[in-house]
Tab-separated table of C-alpha atoms in Angstrom:
chain	number	residue	atom	x	y	z
E	1	MET	CA	0.121	-0.269	0.242
E	2	ILE	CA	1.096	3.944	-0.302
E	3	LYS	CA	2.193	6.004	2.507
E	4	THR	CA	3.641	8.935	1.999
E	5	GLN	CA	0.962	9.999	-0.675
E	6	PRO	CA	-2.114	8.337	-1.185
E	7	TYR	CA	-3.881	11.165	-3.399
E	8	MET	CA	-3.550	11.608	-6.513
E	9	LYS	CA	-6.008	13.701	-9.235
E	10	VAL	CA	-6.281	12.958	-12.513
E	11	SER	CA	-7.823	14.538	-15.272
E	12	GLU	CA	-8.287	11.050	-16.985
E	13	MET	CA	-7.669	7.588	-17.759
E	14	PHE	CA	-8.583	5.885	-21.003
E	15	TYR	CA	-7.679	2.049	-23.354
E	16	SER	CA	-6.624	2.624	-26.112
E	17	LEU	CA	-3.374	2.618	-28.324
E	18	GLN	CA	-0.529	4.628	-28.535
E	19	GLY	CA	0.038	7.052	-31.473
E	20	GLU	CA	3.338	8.090	-31.532
E	21	GLY	CA	6.608	7.629	-31.621
E	22	ALA	CA	9.058	4.210	-30.959
E	23	ARG	CA	5.635	3.167	-29.656
E	24	LYS	CA	3.037	4.183	-31.805
E	25	GLY	CA	0.832	0.937	-32.007
E	26	VAL	CA	1.221	-0.394	-28.725
E	27	PRO	CA	-2.451	-1.078	-26.305
E	28	THR	CA	-1.600	0.593	-23.994
E	29	ILE	CA	-2.886	2.225	-20.360
E	30	PHE	CA	-3.135	6.084	-20.010
E	31	ILE	CA	-3.882	8.025	-17.357
E	32	ARG	CA	-3.880	11.874	-17.083
E	33	LEU	CA	-3.034	13.451	-14.249
E	34	SER	CA	-4.343	16.511	-13.974
E	35	GLY	CA	-2.201	20.107	-13.397
E	36	CYS	CA	0.990	21.270	-14.744
E	37	SER	CA	4.171	22.971	-14.162
E	38	ALA	CA	5.252	23.679	-17.361
E	39	LYS	CA	2.451	25.717	-18.177
E	40	HIS	CA	3.672	28.454	-17.410
E	41	ALA	CA	6.789	28.137	-19.865
E	42	CYS	CA	4.923	27.295	-23.039
E	43	TYR	CA	2.370	30.131	-22.982
E	44	ALA	CA	5.048	32.541	-23.178
E	45	SER	CA	6.619	30.366	-26.187
E	46	GLY	CA	2.904	30.041	-27.294
E	47	ILE	CA	2.510	26.831	-27.521
E	48	ARG	CA	-0.808	25.452	-26.414
E	49	CYS	CA	-0.932	21.987	-25.232
E	50	ASP	CA	-3.565	19.701	-27.023
E	51	THR	CA	-5.555	17.741	-23.880
E	52	GLU	CA	-7.408	19.429	-20.712
E	53	PHE	CA	-5.234	19.053	-17.618
E	54	GLU	CA	-6.654	20.608	-15.020
E	55	SER	CA	-10.225	19.718	-14.175
E	56	GLY	CA	-9.533	16.388	-12.592
E	57	GLN	CA	-10.604	14.080	-9.159
E	58	ASP	CA	-8.312	13.404	-6.358
E	59	MET	CA	-8.198	9.498	-6.554
E	60	SER	CA	-6.243	6.840	-4.353
E	61	VAL	CA	-3.327	4.837	-5.523
E	62	GLU	CA	-5.517	1.211	-5.749
E	63	GLU	CA	-8.395	3.424	-7.505
E	64	ILE	CA	-6.327	3.399	-10.290
E	65	LEU	CA	-4.311	-0.132	-10.099
E	66	GLU	CA	-7.903	-1.848	-9.511
E	67	PHE	CA	-8.559	0.393	-13.788
E	68	CYS	CA	-5.576	-0.746	-14.293
E	69	LYS	CA	-6.363	-4.234	-13.810
E	70	LYS	CA	-9.967	-4.298	-16.414
E	71	HIS	CA	-7.842	-4.619	-18.973
E	72	PRO	CA	-5.857	-6.432	-20.787
E	73	SER	CA	-2.166	-4.361	-21.410
E	74	LYS	CA	-0.323	-4.141	-18.341
E	75	GLU	CA	1.317	-1.586	-20.767
E	76	ILE	CA	1.568	2.333	-18.143
E	77	THR	CA	1.421	5.744	-19.967
E	78	TRP	CA	1.252	8.362	-17.214
E	79	THR	CA	0.950	11.680	-19.379
E	80	GLY	CA	-0.627	15.224	-18.553
E	81	GLY	CA	-0.041	17.997	-18.291
E	82	GLU	CA	2.787	17.241	-16.283
E	83	PRO	CA	2.998	13.617	-14.579
E	84	ALA	CA	6.890	14.557	-12.742
E	85	ASP	CA	4.262	16.821	-10.766
E	86	GLN	CA	2.883	13.847	-8.730
E	87	LEU	CA	4.642	10.477	-9.993
E	88	THR	CA	6.644	9.160	-7.015
E	89	ASP	CA	9.181	6.071	-6.699
E	90	GLU	CA	6.422	5.045	-4.577
E	91	ILE	CA	3.942	5.032	-6.669
E	92	VAL	CA	5.425	3.311	-9.705
E	93	ASP	CA	7.444	0.906	-7.674
E	94	ARG	CA	4.203	-0.500	-6.554
E	95	PHE	CA	3.277	-0.647	-10.347
E	96	LYS	CA	5.798	-2.425	-11.406
E	97	ASP	CA	5.545	-4.795	-8.475
E	98	LEU	CA	2.717	-5.923	-9.907
E	99	GLY	CA	4.137	-6.431	-12.835
E	100	PHE	CA	3.404	-3.434	-15.184
E	101	TYR	CA	5.473	-1.980	-17.753
E	102	GLN	CA	5.448	2.206	-17.068
E	103	ALA	CA	6.195	4.484	-19.521
E	104	VAL	CA	5.919	8.985	-19.090
E	105	GLU	CA	5.660	11.493	-21.837
E	106	THR	CA	6.389	13.941	-19.804
E	107	SER	CA	8.070	18.430	-20.537
E	108	GLY	CA	11.021	17.530	-18.643
E	109	LEU	CA	11.169	20.908	-15.807
E	110	LYS	CA	12.183	17.969	-13.252
E	111	PRO	CA	13.502	14.274	-12.959
E	112	VAL	CA	10.546	11.340	-13.220
E	113	PRO	CA	11.134	8.123	-10.817
E	114	LYS	CA	13.587	5.807	-11.999
E	115	GLY	CA	11.491	2.718	-11.892
E	116	ILE	CA	10.016	4.777	-15.076
E	117	ASP	CA	11.137	1.663	-17.613
E	118	PHE	CA	10.160	4.207	-20.886
E	119	VAL	CA	10.809	7.692	-20.600
E	120	CYS	CA	9.347	10.300	-23.434
E	121	VAL	CA	11.025	14.407	-23.062
E	122	SER	CA	8.615	16.885	-25.354
E	123	PRO	CA	11.012	19.535	-24.003
E	124	LYS	CA	8.704	22.624	-23.095
E	125	VAL	CA	11.705	24.403	-20.959
E	126	ALA	CA	15.419	25.586	-22.258
E	127	GLU	CA	17.836	22.559	-23.584
E	128	HIS	CA	20.360	22.568	-19.944
E	129	VAL	CA	16.768	22.335	-18.160
E	130	VAL	CA	16.280	19.217	-19.123
E	131	LYS	CA	20.068	17.962	-19.380
E	132	LYS	CA	20.183	18.525	-15.592
E	133	ASN	CA	17.158	15.918	-15.291
E	134	PHE	CA	18.585	13.766	-17.317
E	135	PRO	CA	21.792	13.571	-17.191
E	136	ASN	CA	22.061	10.071	-18.966
E	137	GLY	CA	19.944	10.888	-21.560
E	138	VAL	CA	16.228	9.436	-22.292
E	139	SER	CA	14.723	6.564	-24.263
E	140	GLU	CA	13.012	9.451	-27.682
E	141	LEU	CA	12.914	12.980	-28.126
E	142	ARG	CA	10.005	14.046	-28.755
E	143	TYR	CA	9.823	17.441	-30.571
E	144	VAL	CA	6.310	19.839	-32.182
E	145	ARG	CA	7.385	21.957	-34.984
E	146	HIS	CA	6.117	24.126	-37.344
E	147	VAL	CA	6.660	25.958	-39.972
E	148	GLY	CA	10.064	28.730	-39.726
E	149	GLN	CA	11.145	26.287	-37.358
E	150	SER	CA	14.303	25.035	-37.560
E	151	ILE	CA	15.759	21.372	-36.307
E	152	PRO	CA	15.968	21.544	-32.395
E	153	GLU	CA	19.244	21.068	-31.077
E	154	PRO	CA	19.094	19.088	-27.863
E	155	LEU	CA	21.993	18.424	-25.068
E	156	VAL	CA	20.545	15.196	-24.399
E	157	GLU	CA	21.449	11.394	-25.746
E	158	ALA	CA	18.112	10.079	-26.288
E	159	TYR	CA	17.462	6.251	-28.030
E	160	TYR	CA	14.769	8.725	-30.327
E	161	TYR	CA	14.009	11.857	-31.861
E	162	TRP	CA	11.158	12.639	-33.573
E	163	LEU	CA	10.299	15.857	-35.082
E	164	SER	CA	5.450	15.950	-34.857
E	165	PRO	CA	3.555	18.757	-37.095
E	166	HIS	CA	2.070	21.240	-35.168
E	167	SER	CA	-1.891	19.489	-36.045
E	168	ASP	CA	-4.379	22.099	-35.861
E	169	GLY	CA	-7.369	20.447	-33.805
E	170	TYR	CA	-7.427	16.880	-35.141
E	171	GLU	CA	-6.788	17.675	-38.531
E	172	ILE	CA	-3.338	17.782	-39.853
E	173	ASN	CA	-1.415	20.612	-41.031
E	174	SER	CA	-0.223	19.395	-44.820
E	175	GLU	CA	1.941	22.815	-44.099
E	176	ASN	CA	3.656	21.917	-41.000
E	177	MET	CA	4.011	18.226	-41.832
E	178	ASN	CA	5.968	18.723	-45.531
E	179	HIS	CA	8.023	20.939	-42.980
E	180	CYS	CA	9.273	18.256	-40.626
E	181	ILE	CA	9.067	16.173	-43.463
E	182	GLN	CA	12.267	18.318	-44.600
E	183	LEU	CA	13.459	18.699	-41.605
E	184	CYS	CA	13.873	15.778	-41.619
E	185	LEU	CA	15.156	14.742	-45.222
E	186	ASP	CA	18.127	17.533	-44.302
E	187	ASN	CA	19.320	15.829	-40.824
E	188	PRO	CA	18.328	12.052	-40.867
E	189	LYS	CA	18.887	11.462	-37.574
E	190	TRP	CA	15.366	12.256	-36.902
E	191	ARG	CA	12.561	10.932	-37.705
E	192	LEU	CA	8.900	11.634	-37.955
E	193	SER	CA	5.563	10.397	-35.988
E	194	VAL	CA	2.579	12.430	-37.074
E	195	GLN	CA	-0.536	12.058	-33.906
E	196	ASP	CA	-1.825	8.705	-35.378
E	197	HIS	CA	-4.802	8.068	-33.278
E	198	LYS	CA	-5.814	11.385	-34.797
E	199	LEU	CA	-6.268	9.966	-38.082
E	200	TRP	CA	-7.106	6.128	-36.645
E	201	ASN	CA	-10.067	8.477	-34.475
E	202	VAL	CA	-8.885	7.809	-31.583
E	203	LEU	CA	-8.962	9.006	-28.440
């Protein structure tokens, strides 16, 4: 049982397919945590999140576990908002002890618990902040790009480097798509990641 943090504020939970990056197509239990300490940095740079993460309800870790146990997959993606605001080593270990593989999608503003299996950083903060929090590298870096933005220059190493075109809601912006395609062609370390779950019409 969790002793130090019995409740988490959860925006939503659902079972679907991962739509982006190296784990695209994997049946995954998504746990979207409320709140985001990086939102001011996003707003200052003109970035708008494509998910609603402000509202939510308090749920015990055991209640979250009960939801996860209802589904056949043992894969979890902690997302947000900013999941690093709430995740702790103790919470991650609780799920790990029950055999769950855990991925996290984070802005890079804070380090994540050591027990996380797959770390995706979509930087919303300065590169030196990401470097401080992830000095040993991450599983994947995923940058959103629109026309006029150049290739990223990350300071941390990753197994996978992704560029994702900024979309207009559920519509793929063709200009941004073509821009990202050209960036990848000119810089072959980078790969194209489209939000395929929007094309599949799933959450």
